Amino acid sequence: MAIGKSMTRNRSHVDASYWSELNHDVLLLVMMQLRVVDFIAFSGFCKSWRSFAHSNKKMFMASKLPMLVWISDNPYTKECYLEDFEGRRFKTLLPNFGVRKCVGLTCGYLIFYGEKPNDFWLLNPITKHGLHFPAFPNIATNHGFKAILVFSPSIPGSGLVFVVINRYQNNGIWFSIAVMGAWGHVSSAFRIIDLHAFKGKIYALRPGGCLYEMRLSPKPKLTKLEVKNFWIPQIFHQEFISSGENLYVIDSCHYPYMVYELDFGEMKGVSREEKTIGEYAFFLSVCNRHGVAIKPESESWAVDPRSEFKSYGCFRDSIDEPQKGRFFKTRMWYFPYLCLDVDLVNE
């Protein structure tokens, strides 16, 4: 029996060694066929695969289109479902968050908030990593939150900072540093309706198209930015949308949607009539004001922008000539390519 066990161990070692030495071209073909959740297991198989996955992580995640996400309302057994555009569904059980409800999404983390005790839990359903932030000092309901998670090297401790606004209250911007157990505050006499981390900076939006930059250190503050040719009616349905390279502000209340690209080089807004945005697909989440703009590379997108996402059956788009962009709106999207990194803030 001892000899048999020894032979089994030796054979397992040989098999593992064989798989770890696969040609990288073959390994790439295999990896690109995986689902997002399988990619995590793939990267943990062995040292060489982990190194290969890390080197090609951005390419893999960039190839994955947004997914629909549903979360059950059961307070004791919460289930999270992610579904890709091919109809493949992934289910995962979430920790017992009690009566806390999902109020948003940031960097792949689902944001849970409960009015009692009014604290925040963040959980990444792909990596299963979680973060906790203490009781929120401002009385708020489950509605109207917008929050982002950023990493700032200038912040002591973990450097992870959770930044929160309530779109329906004039109470400024709140922020909490992970594991520090406290909240800081930047006061504001006006209502902030959206936040976004973009190319190392945090931007805040006020109704009417007023743009601000928020700094966390050395002293937290808001600074108004003068932006030319940028005006949107004073309503509360404006939001930031980023393509990675560009930052947009979209008013999704009126149809056709009003879209501005923010040109930080000349500090001006460029409306959709001035710049074509037809190459982008805009994914808008109704419940949490968290969306992205991506540039699909498939041939079907060029022929019929709706064909790639017909299985979702939950979008609203425009194919008339003046409305160049394509807009896909549902309750909540999940963006795989954002789930493995936290936005960096340089201060």
GROMACS .gro file of C-alpha atoms in nm:
model
  347
    1MET     CA    1   0.000   0.000   0.000
    2ALA     CA    2   0.284   0.236   0.083
    3ILE     CA    3   0.437   0.173  -0.260
    4GLY     CA    4   0.101   0.244  -0.428
    5LYS     CA    5   0.066   0.578  -0.246
    6SER     CA    6   0.420   0.671  -0.341
    7MET     CA    7   0.352   0.591  -0.706
    8THR     CA    8   0.031   0.800  -0.696
    9ARG     CA    9   0.216   1.096  -0.550
   10ASN     CA   10   0.489   1.068  -0.812
   11ARG     CA   11   0.235   1.045  -1.093
   12SER     CA   12   0.044   1.348  -0.963
   13HIS     CA   13   0.370   1.541  -0.950
   14VAL     CA   14   0.450   1.444  -1.310
   15ASP     CA   15   0.098   1.542  -1.427
   16ALA     CA   16   0.117   1.880  -1.253
   17SER     CA   17   0.462   1.939  -1.399
   18TYR     CA   18   0.332   1.856  -1.748
   19TRP     CA   19   0.043   2.103  -1.727
   20SER     CA   20   0.260   2.376  -1.578
   21GLU     CA   21   0.493   2.356  -1.879
   22LEU     CA   22   0.226   2.401  -2.145
   23ASN     CA   23   0.320   2.619  -2.440
   24HIS     CA   24   0.212   2.978  -2.375
   25ASP     CA   25   0.027   3.002  -2.707
   26VAL     CA   26  -0.184   2.701  -2.611
   27LEU     CA   27  -0.230   2.837  -2.261
   28LEU     CA   28  -0.354   3.168  -2.402
   29LEU     CA   29  -0.611   2.992  -2.620
   30VAL     CA   30  -0.740   2.801  -2.317
   31MET     CA   31  -0.745   3.105  -2.091
   32MET     CA   32  -0.939   3.326  -2.332
   33GLN     CA   33  -1.224   3.073  -2.340
   34LEU     CA   34  -1.272   3.083  -1.963
   35ARG     CA   35  -1.546   3.258  -1.772
   36VAL     CA   36  -1.443   3.531  -1.531
   37VAL     CA   37  -1.496   3.309  -1.226
   38ASP     CA   38  -1.289   3.030  -1.384
   39PHE     CA   39  -1.003   3.273  -1.442
   40ILE     CA   40  -0.947   3.301  -1.066
   41ALA     CA   41  -0.913   2.922  -1.034
   42PHE     CA   42  -0.692   2.913  -1.343
   43SER     CA   43  -0.452   3.168  -1.195
   44GLY     CA   44  -0.414   2.961  -0.878
   45PHE     CA   45  -0.329   2.628  -1.044
   46CYS     CA   46   0.049   2.662  -1.025
   47LYS     CA   47   0.323   2.923  -1.012
   48SER     CA   48   0.378   2.943  -1.388
   49TRP     CA   49   0.004   2.975  -1.461
   50ARG     CA   50  -0.030   3.240  -1.192
   51SER     CA   51   0.250   3.442  -1.351
   52PHE     CA   52   0.098   3.396  -1.698
   53ALA     CA   53  -0.249   3.497  -1.576
   54HIS     CA   54  -0.111   3.804  -1.402
   55SER     CA   55   0.073   3.916  -1.718
   56ASN     CA   56  -0.240   3.875  -1.932
   57LYS     CA   57  -0.502   3.979  -1.677
   58LYS     CA   58  -0.590   4.311  -1.841
   59MET     CA   59  -0.627   4.154  -2.184
   60PHE     CA   60  -0.849   3.876  -2.047
   61MET     CA   61  -1.075   4.106  -1.846
   62ALA     CA   62  -1.099   4.359  -2.129
   63SER     CA   63  -1.237   4.083  -2.352
   64LYS     CA   64  -1.531   4.020  -2.118
   65LEU     CA   65  -1.847   4.220  -2.175
   66PRO     CA   66  -2.059   4.349  -1.885
   67MET     CA   67  -2.275   4.099  -1.699
   68LEU     CA   68  -2.619   4.127  -1.547
   69VAL     CA   69  -2.630   4.094  -1.169
   70TRP     CA   70  -2.920   3.994  -0.943
   71ILE     CA   71  -2.916   3.970  -0.565
   72SER     CA   72  -3.188   3.793  -0.368
   73ASP     CA   73  -3.380   3.982  -0.099
   74ASN     CA   74  -3.362   3.701   0.157
   75PRO     CA   75  -3.185   3.856   0.460
   76TYR     CA   76  -3.052   3.520   0.581
   77THR     CA   77  -2.939   3.350   0.259
   78LYS     CA   78  -2.840   3.608   0.002
   79GLU     CA   79  -2.765   3.472  -0.343
   80CYS     CA   80  -2.584   3.663  -0.614
   81TYR     CA   81  -2.625   3.574  -0.981
   82LEU     CA   82  -2.401   3.698  -1.260
   83GLU     CA   83  -2.507   3.632  -1.618
   84ASP     CA   84  -2.300   3.698  -1.928
   85PHE     CA   85  -2.430   3.793  -2.273
   86GLU     CA   86  -2.425   3.426  -2.382
   87GLY     CA   87  -2.672   3.340  -2.108
   88ARG     CA   88  -2.419   3.159  -1.889
   89ARG     CA   89  -2.505   3.215  -1.525
   90PHE     CA   90  -2.279   3.206  -1.220
   91LYS     CA   91  -2.424   3.178  -0.870
   92THR     CA   92  -2.248   3.256  -0.545
   93LEU     CA   93  -2.368   3.275  -0.186
   94LEU     CA   94  -2.301   3.599  -0.003
   95PRO     CA   95  -2.227   3.632   0.370
   96ASN     CA   96  -2.517   3.692   0.604
   97PHE     CA   97  -2.551   4.070   0.588
   98GLY     CA   98  -2.883   4.067   0.771
   99VAL     CA   99  -3.118   4.341   0.650
  100ARG     CA  100  -2.846   4.524   0.458
  101LYS     CA  101  -2.930   4.588   0.095
  102CYS     CA  102  -2.706   4.630  -0.207
  103VAL     CA  103  -2.689   5.003  -0.280
  104GLY     CA  104  -2.410   5.020  -0.535
  105LEU     CA  105  -2.101   4.885  -0.703
  106THR     CA  106  -1.741   5.005  -0.715
  107CYS     CA  107  -1.427   4.838  -0.854
  108GLY     CA  108  -1.603   4.502  -0.861
  109TYR     CA  109  -1.724   4.532  -0.501
  110LEU     CA  110  -2.096   4.513  -0.427
  111ILE     CA  111  -2.184   4.776  -0.166
  112PHE     CA  112  -2.421   4.674   0.114
  113TYR     CA  113  -2.578   4.918   0.358
  114GLY     CA  114  -2.817   4.874   0.647
  115GLU     CA  115  -3.007   5.142   0.835
  116LYS     CA  116  -2.948   4.945   1.157
  117PRO     CA  117  -2.656   4.947   1.225
  118ASN     CA  118  -2.596   5.195   0.945
  119ASP     CA  119  -2.258   5.059   0.833
  120PHE     CA  120  -2.121   4.948   0.496
  121TRP     CA  121  -1.995   4.610   0.380
  122LEU     CA  122  -1.816   4.574   0.047
  123LEU     CA  123  -1.782   4.232  -0.113
  124ASN     CA  124  -1.623   4.125  -0.440
  125PRO     CA  125  -1.832   3.826  -0.563
  126ILE     CA  126  -1.549   3.709  -0.790
  127THR     CA  127  -1.253   3.716  -0.549
  128LYS     CA  128  -1.469   3.695  -0.231
  129HIS     CA  129  -1.262   3.974  -0.074
  130GLY     CA  130  -1.454   4.195   0.167
  131LEU     CA  131  -1.416   4.530   0.342
  132HIS     CA  132  -1.608   4.682   0.633
  133PHE     CA  133  -1.664   5.050   0.706
  134PRO     CA  134  -1.812   5.174   1.035
  135ALA     CA  135  -2.150   5.326   1.115
  136PHE     CA  136  -2.229   5.612   0.881
  137PRO     CA  137  -2.244   5.939   1.081
  138ASN     CA  138  -2.519   6.085   0.866
  139ILE     CA  139  -2.877   5.958   0.885
  140ALA     CA  140  -2.968   5.810   0.548
  141THR     CA  141  -3.194   5.557   0.383
  142ASN     CA  142  -3.098   5.286   0.136
  143HIS     CA  143  -3.179   5.520  -0.152
  144GLY     CA  144  -2.962   5.785  -0.311
  145PHE     CA  145  -2.615   5.654  -0.225
  146LYS     CA  146  -2.325   5.680  -0.464
  147ALA     CA  147  -1.988   5.554  -0.343
  148ILE     CA  148  -1.645   5.479  -0.485
  149LEU     CA  149  -1.344   5.292  -0.352
  150VAL     CA  150  -1.001   5.439  -0.427
  151PHE     CA  151  -0.640   5.375  -0.334
  152SER     CA  152  -0.420   5.669  -0.237
  153PRO     CA  153  -0.049   5.610  -0.158
  154SER     CA  154  -0.050   5.931   0.047
  155ILE     CA  155  -0.311   5.796   0.290
  156PRO     CA  156  -0.167   5.618   0.596
  157GLY     CA  157  -0.254   5.257   0.667
  158SER     CA  158  -0.401   5.049   0.388
  159GLY     CA  159  -0.444   5.347   0.156
  160LEU     CA  160  -0.795   5.228   0.069
  161VAL     CA  161  -1.054   5.504   0.101
  162PHE     CA  162  -1.431   5.467   0.071
  163VAL     CA  163  -1.593   5.790  -0.052
  164VAL     CA  164  -1.971   5.837  -0.017
  165ILE     CA  165  -2.239   6.088  -0.113
  166ASN     CA  166  -2.615   6.090  -0.079
  167ARG     CA  167  -2.760   6.235  -0.397
  168TYR     CA  168  -3.075   6.355  -0.222
  169GLN     CA  169  -2.914   6.548   0.062
  170ASN     CA  170  -2.699   6.862   0.083
  171ASN     CA  171  -2.448   6.713   0.323
  172GLY     CA  172  -2.120   6.713   0.134
  173ILE     CA  173  -1.890   6.416   0.086
  174TRP     CA  174  -1.801   6.156   0.348
  175PHE     CA  175  -1.497   5.929   0.341
  176SER     CA  176  -1.354   5.650   0.554
  177ILE     CA  177  -1.010   5.488   0.547
  178ALA     CA  178  -1.018   5.108   0.562
  179VAL     CA  179  -0.949   4.961   0.911
  180MET     CA  180  -0.927   5.308   1.066
  181GLY     CA  181  -1.283   5.295   1.199
  182ALA     CA  182  -1.375   5.661   1.148
  183TRP     CA  183  -1.529   5.900   0.896
  184GLY     CA  184  -1.403   6.228   0.755
  185HIS     CA  185  -1.614   6.494   0.589
  186VAL     CA  186  -1.586   6.763   0.323
  187SER     CA  187  -1.867   7.012   0.366
  188SER     CA  188  -2.063   7.153   0.076
  189ALA     CA  189  -2.346   7.405   0.055
  190PHE     CA  190  -2.481   7.239  -0.258
  191ARG     CA  191  -2.590   6.892  -0.355
  192ILE     CA  192  -2.340   6.650  -0.506
  193ILE     CA  193  -2.505   6.402  -0.742
  194ASP     CA  194  -2.214   6.189  -0.861
  195LEU     CA  195  -1.852   6.091  -0.792
  196HIS     CA  196  -1.594   5.931  -1.017
  197ALA     CA  197  -1.224   5.842  -0.999
  198PHE     CA  198  -1.059   5.910  -1.335
  199LYS     CA  199  -0.688   5.911  -1.426
  200GLY     CA  200  -0.567   5.962  -1.072
  201LYS     CA  201  -0.822   6.222  -0.961
  202ILE     CA  202  -1.164   6.225  -0.795
  203TYR     CA  203  -1.430   6.432  -0.968
  204ALA     CA  204  -1.764   6.543  -0.824
  205LEU     CA  205  -2.069   6.661  -1.016
  206ARG     CA  206  -2.331   6.913  -0.915
  207PRO     CA  207  -2.672   6.966  -1.086
  208GLY     CA  208  -2.646   7.191  -1.387
  209GLY     CA  209  -2.311   7.053  -1.500
  210CYS     CA  210  -2.083   7.210  -1.236
  211LEU     CA  211  -1.763   7.010  -1.205
  212TYR     CA  212  -1.538   6.981  -0.898
  213GLU     CA  213  -1.216   6.805  -0.806
  214MET     CA  214  -1.192   6.642  -0.464
  215ARG     CA  215  -0.858   6.599  -0.289
  216LEU     CA  216  -0.811   6.369   0.009
  217SER     CA  217  -0.472   6.498   0.123
  218PRO     CA  218  -0.300   6.683   0.272
  219LYS     CA  219  -0.631   6.846   0.362
  220PRO     CA  220  -0.959   6.713   0.217
  221LYS     CA  221  -1.128   6.977   0.001
  222LEU     CA  222  -1.344   7.046  -0.305
  223THR     CA  223  -1.223   7.276  -0.582
  224LYS     CA  224  -1.451   7.403  -0.856
  225LEU     CA  225  -1.323   7.356  -1.211
  226GLU     CA  226  -1.406   7.605  -1.482
  227VAL     CA  227  -1.530   7.409  -1.783
  228LYS     CA  228  -1.636   7.587  -2.103
  229ASN     CA  229  -1.931   7.482  -2.320
  230PHE     CA  230  -2.066   7.258  -2.046
  231TRP     CA  231  -2.421   7.312  -1.930
  232ILE     CA  232  -2.696   7.063  -1.846
  233PRO     CA  233  -3.040   7.152  -1.700
  234GLN     CA  234  -3.047   7.143  -1.321
  235ILE     CA  235  -3.191   6.798  -1.267
  236PHE     CA  236  -3.057   6.501  -1.075
  237HIS     CA  237  -3.025   6.240  -1.349
  238GLN     CA  238  -2.675   6.330  -1.461
  239GLU     CA  239  -2.392   6.085  -1.409
  240PHE     CA  240  -2.031   6.019  -1.496
  241ILE     CA  241  -1.949   5.745  -1.746
  242SER     CA  242  -1.591   5.649  -1.829
  243SER     CA  243  -1.443   5.457  -2.120
  244GLY     CA  244  -1.104   5.440  -1.949
  245GLU     CA  245  -0.959   5.700  -2.184
  246ASN     CA  246  -1.248   5.947  -2.181
  247LEU     CA  247  -1.484   6.079  -1.915
  248TYR     CA  248  -1.842   6.160  -2.009
  249VAL     CA  249  -2.137   6.320  -1.835
  250ILE     CA  250  -2.475   6.181  -1.942
  251ASP     CA  251  -2.822   6.312  -1.874
  252SER     CA  252  -3.040   6.002  -1.905
  253CYS     CA  253  -3.363   6.175  -1.803
  254HIS     CA  254  -3.445   6.318  -2.144
  255TYR     CA  255  -3.447   6.128  -2.471
  256PRO     CA  256  -3.239   6.141  -2.681
  257TYR     CA  257  -2.980   6.142  -2.406
  258MET     CA  258  -2.757   6.445  -2.360
  259VAL     CA  259  -2.390   6.343  -2.367
  260TYR     CA  260  -2.081   6.554  -2.301
  261GLU     CA  261  -1.721   6.440  -2.321
  262LEU     CA  262  -1.498   6.629  -2.078
  263ASP     CA  263  -1.187   6.757  -2.255
  264PHE     CA  264  -0.942   6.825  -1.969
  265GLY     CA  265  -0.674   6.951  -2.207
  266GLU     CA  266  -0.882   7.251  -2.310
  267MET     CA  267  -1.113   7.236  -2.006
  268LYS     CA  268  -1.431   7.225  -2.209
  269GLY     CA  269  -1.730   7.003  -2.269
  270VAL     CA  270  -1.772   6.845  -2.612
  271SER     CA  271  -2.133   6.759  -2.693
  272ARG     CA  272  -2.234   6.453  -2.892
  273GLU     CA  273  -2.316   6.675  -3.192
  274GLU     CA  274  -1.949   6.777  -3.205
  275LYS     CA  275  -1.786   6.441  -3.151
  276THR     CA  276  -1.901   6.099  -3.270
  277ILE     CA  277  -1.962   5.847  -2.993
  278GLY     CA  278  -2.117   5.579  -3.213
  279GLU     CA  279  -1.822   5.345  -3.161
  280TYR     CA  280  -1.907   5.317  -2.790
  281ALA     CA  281  -2.170   5.121  -2.602
  282PHE     CA  282  -2.290   5.295  -2.286
  283PHE     CA  283  -2.401   5.061  -2.008
  284LEU     CA  284  -2.616   5.239  -1.749
  285SER     CA  285  -2.725   5.094  -1.414
  286VAL     CA  286  -3.058   5.234  -1.296
  287CYS     CA  287  -3.033   5.151  -0.928
  288ASN     CA  288  -2.681   5.271  -0.851
  289ARG     CA  289  -2.575   5.521  -1.118
  290HIS     CA  290  -2.268   5.316  -1.201
  291GLY     CA  291  -2.193   5.270  -1.569
  292VAL     CA  292  -1.918   5.243  -1.827
  293ALA     CA  293  -1.858   5.307  -2.196
  294ILE     CA  294  -1.686   5.031  -2.389
  295LYS     CA  295  -1.584   4.983  -2.750
  296PRO     CA  296  -1.699   4.637  -2.868
  297GLU     CA  297  -1.465   4.492  -3.127
  298SER     CA  298  -1.689   4.229  -3.284
  299GLU     CA  299  -1.804   4.259  -3.645
  300SER     CA  300  -2.168   4.216  -3.539
  301TRP     CA  301  -2.149   4.542  -3.345
  302ALA     CA  302  -2.053   4.735  -3.659
  303VAL     CA  303  -2.344   4.582  -3.854
  304ASP     CA  304  -2.615   4.591  -3.585
  305PRO     CA  305  -2.527   4.743  -3.245
  306ARG     CA  306  -2.820   4.562  -3.084
  307SER     CA  307  -2.726   4.212  -3.200
  308GLU     CA  308  -2.448   4.158  -2.950
  309PHE     CA  309  -2.678   4.211  -2.653
  310LYS     CA  310  -3.014   4.077  -2.773
  311SER     CA  311  -3.011   3.801  -2.511
  312TYR     CA  312  -3.024   4.063  -2.235
  313GLY     CA  313  -3.363   4.185  -2.354
  314CYS     CA  314  -3.349   4.482  -2.118
  315PHE     CA  315  -3.186   4.765  -2.306
  316ARG     CA  316  -3.296   5.090  -2.452
  317ASP     CA  317  -3.101   5.222  -2.748
  318SER     CA  318  -3.128   5.458  -3.038
  319ILE     CA  319  -3.035   5.392  -3.398
  320ASP     CA  320  -3.143   5.723  -3.546
  321GLU     CA  321  -2.866   5.924  -3.708
  322PRO     CA  322  -2.847   6.218  -3.461
  323GLN     CA  323  -2.813   5.982  -3.162
  324LYS     CA  324  -2.471   5.835  -3.234
  325GLY     CA  325  -2.424   5.639  -2.915
  326ARG     CA  326  -2.583   5.311  -2.805
  327PHE     CA  327  -2.729   5.296  -2.455
  328PHE     CA  328  -2.805   4.977  -2.262
  329LYS     CA  329  -2.987   5.030  -1.937
  330THR     CA  330  -3.084   4.775  -1.672
  331ARG     CA  331  -3.113   4.753  -1.295
  332MET     CA  332  -2.746   4.672  -1.237
  333TRP     CA  333  -2.450   4.581  -1.455
  334TYR     CA  334  -2.135   4.408  -1.335
  335PHE     CA  335  -1.810   4.494  -1.514
  336PRO     CA  336  -1.553   4.209  -1.501
  337TYR     CA  337  -1.261   4.418  -1.624
  338LEU     CA  338  -1.299   4.646  -1.321
  339CYS     CA  339  -1.317   4.370  -1.059
  340LEU     CA  340  -0.947   4.307  -0.989
  341ASP     CA  341  -0.812   4.659  -0.937
  342VAL     CA  342  -0.897   4.961  -0.723
  343ASP     CA  343  -0.884   5.308  -0.878
  344LEU     CA  344  -0.555   5.484  -0.799
  345VAL     CA  345  -0.561   5.845  -0.681
  346ASN     CA  346  -0.239   6.046  -0.715
  347GLU     CA  347  -0.212   6.334  -0.469
   0.00000   0.00000   0.00000
